[in-house]
Short mmCIF file of C-alpha atoms in Angstrom, two decimals:
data_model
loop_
_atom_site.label_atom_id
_atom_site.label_comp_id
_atom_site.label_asym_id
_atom_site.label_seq_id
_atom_site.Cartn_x
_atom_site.Cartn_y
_atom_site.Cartn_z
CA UNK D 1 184.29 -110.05 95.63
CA UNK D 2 183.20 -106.99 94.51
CA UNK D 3 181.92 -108.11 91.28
CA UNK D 4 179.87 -110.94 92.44
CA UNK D 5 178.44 -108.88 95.35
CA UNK D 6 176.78 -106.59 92.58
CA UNK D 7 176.04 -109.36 90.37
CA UNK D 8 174.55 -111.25 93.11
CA UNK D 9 172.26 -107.97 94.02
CA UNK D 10 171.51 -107.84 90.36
CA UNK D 11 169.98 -111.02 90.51
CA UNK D 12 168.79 -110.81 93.93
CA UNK D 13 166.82 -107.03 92.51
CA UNK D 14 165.50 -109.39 89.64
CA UNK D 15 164.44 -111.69 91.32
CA UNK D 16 162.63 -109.37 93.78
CA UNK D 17 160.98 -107.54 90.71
CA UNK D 18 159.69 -111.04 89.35
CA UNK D 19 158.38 -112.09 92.55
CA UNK D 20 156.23 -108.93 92.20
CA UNK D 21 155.03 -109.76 89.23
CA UNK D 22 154.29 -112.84 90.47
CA UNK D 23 152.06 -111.68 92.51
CA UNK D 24 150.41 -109.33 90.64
CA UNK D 25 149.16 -111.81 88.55
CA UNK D 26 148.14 -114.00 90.84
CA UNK D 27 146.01 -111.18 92.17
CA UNK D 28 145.01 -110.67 88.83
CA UNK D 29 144.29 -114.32 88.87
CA UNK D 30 141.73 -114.44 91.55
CA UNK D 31 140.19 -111.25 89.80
CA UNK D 32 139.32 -113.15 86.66
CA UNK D 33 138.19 -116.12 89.11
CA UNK D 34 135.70 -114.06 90.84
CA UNK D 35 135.06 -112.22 88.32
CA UNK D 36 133.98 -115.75 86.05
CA UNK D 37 131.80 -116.89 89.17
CA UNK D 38 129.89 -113.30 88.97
CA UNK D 39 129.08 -113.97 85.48
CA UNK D 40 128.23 -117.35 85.76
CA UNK D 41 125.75 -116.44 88.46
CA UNK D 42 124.38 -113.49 86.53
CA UNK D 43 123.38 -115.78 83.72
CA UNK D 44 121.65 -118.48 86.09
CA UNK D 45 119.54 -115.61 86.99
CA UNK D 46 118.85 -114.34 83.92
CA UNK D 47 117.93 -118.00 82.96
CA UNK D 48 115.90 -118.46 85.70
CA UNK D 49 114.45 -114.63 85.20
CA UNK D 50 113.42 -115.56 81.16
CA UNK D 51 111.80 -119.02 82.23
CA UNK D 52 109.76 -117.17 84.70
CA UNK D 53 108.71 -114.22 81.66
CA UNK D 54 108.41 -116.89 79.57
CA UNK D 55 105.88 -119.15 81.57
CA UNK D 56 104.13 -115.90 82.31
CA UNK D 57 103.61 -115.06 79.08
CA UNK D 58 102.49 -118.32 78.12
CA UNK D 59 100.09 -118.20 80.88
CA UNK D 60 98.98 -114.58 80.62
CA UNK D 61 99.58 -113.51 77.30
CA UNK D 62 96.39 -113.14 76.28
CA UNK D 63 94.85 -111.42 79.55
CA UNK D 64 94.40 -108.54 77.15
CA UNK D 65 92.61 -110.15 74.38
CA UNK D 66 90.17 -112.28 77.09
CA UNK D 67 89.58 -109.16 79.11
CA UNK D 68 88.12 -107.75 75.39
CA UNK D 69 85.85 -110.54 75.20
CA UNK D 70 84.40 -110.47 78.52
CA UNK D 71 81.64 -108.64 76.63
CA UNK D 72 80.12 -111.53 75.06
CA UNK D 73 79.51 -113.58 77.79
CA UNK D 74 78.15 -110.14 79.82
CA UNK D 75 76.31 -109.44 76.57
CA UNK D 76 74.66 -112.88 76.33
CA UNK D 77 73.66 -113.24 80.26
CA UNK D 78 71.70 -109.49 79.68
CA UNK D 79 70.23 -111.21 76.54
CA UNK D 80 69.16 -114.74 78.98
CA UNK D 81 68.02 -112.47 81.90
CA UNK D 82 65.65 -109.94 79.62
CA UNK D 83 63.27 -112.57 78.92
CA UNK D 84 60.52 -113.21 81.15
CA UNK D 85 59.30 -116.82 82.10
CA UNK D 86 55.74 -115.74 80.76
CA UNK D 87 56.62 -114.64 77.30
CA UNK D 88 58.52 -117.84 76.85
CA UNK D 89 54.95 -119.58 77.63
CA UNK D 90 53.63 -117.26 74.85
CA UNK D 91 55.89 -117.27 72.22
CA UNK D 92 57.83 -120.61 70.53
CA UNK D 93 60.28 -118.71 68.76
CA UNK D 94 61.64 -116.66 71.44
CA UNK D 95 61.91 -120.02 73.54
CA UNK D 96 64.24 -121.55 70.76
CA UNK D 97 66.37 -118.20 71.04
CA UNK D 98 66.88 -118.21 74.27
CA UNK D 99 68.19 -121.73 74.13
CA UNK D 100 70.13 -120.68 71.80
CA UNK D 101 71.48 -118.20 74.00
CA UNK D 102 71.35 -120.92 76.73
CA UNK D 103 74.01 -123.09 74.33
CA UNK D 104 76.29 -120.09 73.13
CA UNK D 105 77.19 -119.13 77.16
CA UNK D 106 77.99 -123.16 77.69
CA UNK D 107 80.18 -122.89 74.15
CA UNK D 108 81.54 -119.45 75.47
CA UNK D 109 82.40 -120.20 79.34
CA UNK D 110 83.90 -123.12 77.71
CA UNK D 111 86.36 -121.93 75.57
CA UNK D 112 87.07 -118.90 78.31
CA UNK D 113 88.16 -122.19 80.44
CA UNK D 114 90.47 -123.65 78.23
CA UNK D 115 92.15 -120.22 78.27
CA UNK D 116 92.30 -120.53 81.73
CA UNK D 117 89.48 -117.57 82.44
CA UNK D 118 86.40 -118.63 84.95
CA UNK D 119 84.19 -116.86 85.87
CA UNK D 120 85.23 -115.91 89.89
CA UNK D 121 81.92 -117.31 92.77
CA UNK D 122 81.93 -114.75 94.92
CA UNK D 123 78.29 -113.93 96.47
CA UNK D 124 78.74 -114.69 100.70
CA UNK D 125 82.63 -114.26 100.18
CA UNK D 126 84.34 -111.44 102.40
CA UNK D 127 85.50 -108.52 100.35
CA UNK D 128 88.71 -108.27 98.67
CA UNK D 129 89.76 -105.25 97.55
CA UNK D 130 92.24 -107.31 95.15
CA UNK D 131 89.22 -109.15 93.41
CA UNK D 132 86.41 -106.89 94.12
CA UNK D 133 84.81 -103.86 93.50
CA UNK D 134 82.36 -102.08 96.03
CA UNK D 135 79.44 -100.61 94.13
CA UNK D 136 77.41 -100.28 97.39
CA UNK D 137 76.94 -101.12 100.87
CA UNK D 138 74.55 -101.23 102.87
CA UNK D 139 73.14 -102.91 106.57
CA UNK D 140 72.14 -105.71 106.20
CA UNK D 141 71.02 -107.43 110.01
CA UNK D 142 71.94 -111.08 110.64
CA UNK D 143 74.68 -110.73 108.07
CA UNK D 144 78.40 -110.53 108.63
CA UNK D 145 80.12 -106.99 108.01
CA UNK D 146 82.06 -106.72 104.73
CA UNK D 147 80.31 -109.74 102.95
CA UNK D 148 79.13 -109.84 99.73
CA UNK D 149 75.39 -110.38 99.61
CA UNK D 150 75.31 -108.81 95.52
CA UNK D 151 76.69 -109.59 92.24
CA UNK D 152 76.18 -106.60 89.61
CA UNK D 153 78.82 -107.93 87.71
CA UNK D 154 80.83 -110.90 87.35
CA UNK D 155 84.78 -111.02 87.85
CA UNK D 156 86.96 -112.97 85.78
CA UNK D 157 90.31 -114.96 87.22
CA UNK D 158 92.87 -115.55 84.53
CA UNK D 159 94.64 -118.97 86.23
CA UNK D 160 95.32 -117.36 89.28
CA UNK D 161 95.24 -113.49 89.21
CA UNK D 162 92.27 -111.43 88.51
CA UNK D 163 91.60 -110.22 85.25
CA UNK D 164 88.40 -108.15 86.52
CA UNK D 165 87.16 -107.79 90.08
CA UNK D 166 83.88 -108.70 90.61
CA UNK D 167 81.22 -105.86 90.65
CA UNK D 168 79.02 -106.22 93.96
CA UNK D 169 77.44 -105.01 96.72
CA UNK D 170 78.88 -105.00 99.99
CA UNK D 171 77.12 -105.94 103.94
CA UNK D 172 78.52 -102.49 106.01
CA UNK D 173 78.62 -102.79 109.46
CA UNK D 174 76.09 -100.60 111.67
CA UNK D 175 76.45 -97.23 111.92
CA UNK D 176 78.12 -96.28 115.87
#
């Protein structure tokens, strides 16, 4: 009996040490399973994160570029505004340039808006730090505190995020 007792234990130890390994690599196993759900969530974000980068820089990509040429429009609204009503009376030619003008800002604001860019309405809006900057203030009875009542320079929106704030004057509230 001897003999089979031992062999038996053999076994019995082998079978032991292969149970082990059984379920080691089972462990291992559900390591590799997590560890494939991890990754496979990673890269739905990091698809999800490039579509987002990529709309964005579809969309905003040129911010740069259109800020730049903000200074034509600006440039051709000082041009419109430094003529006086009674020299265009006066004087043919300078009515023809100013129509000129008159049809460059339309062909300008135009292709600004197929960029997305337009020019931001803000006179009688309440200030926004986010889209406005505050050249002055100053009382101003019968109006609301914090209102825009001036426009020294126009802001831009690119879609929906500013690409310059608005230049203006700002309604302050009485002194106490």
């Amino acid at each position: 009996f001897r003999g089979l007792s031992t062999k038996a234990d053999a076994e019995e130890a082998e079978l032991d040490a292969l149970r082990e390994k059984i379920k080691e690599v089972h462990v291992q196993i559900e390591d590799v399973i997590a560890r494939r759900v991890q990754v496979k969530q990673e890269t739905s974000q990091a698809s999800a994160r490039h579509k987002t980068d990529l709309a964005n820089e579809t969309k905003y990509g040129i911010a740069k570029f259109a800020k730049a040429v903000l200074q034509v429009p600006d440039n051709l609204e000082r041009a419109a505004a430094s003529v006086k009503p009674e020299e265009l009376e006066k004087d043919v030619e300078l009515k023809h340039m100013k129509e000129s003008v008159s049809k460059m800002q339309k062909v300008v604001d135009q292709t600004l808006m197929k960029f997305g860019v337009k020019e931001m309405k803000v006179e009688g809006e309440v200030f926004d730090p986010q889209k406005h900057e505050a050249m002055f203030a100053m009382e101003m009875p019968g109006k609301d505190p914090n209102t825009i009542f001036h426009v020294m320079e126009p802001g831009y929106v690119i879609h929906d995020r500013t690409l310059r704030a608005a230049r203006v004057g700002v309604v302050k509230g009485p002194a106490a």
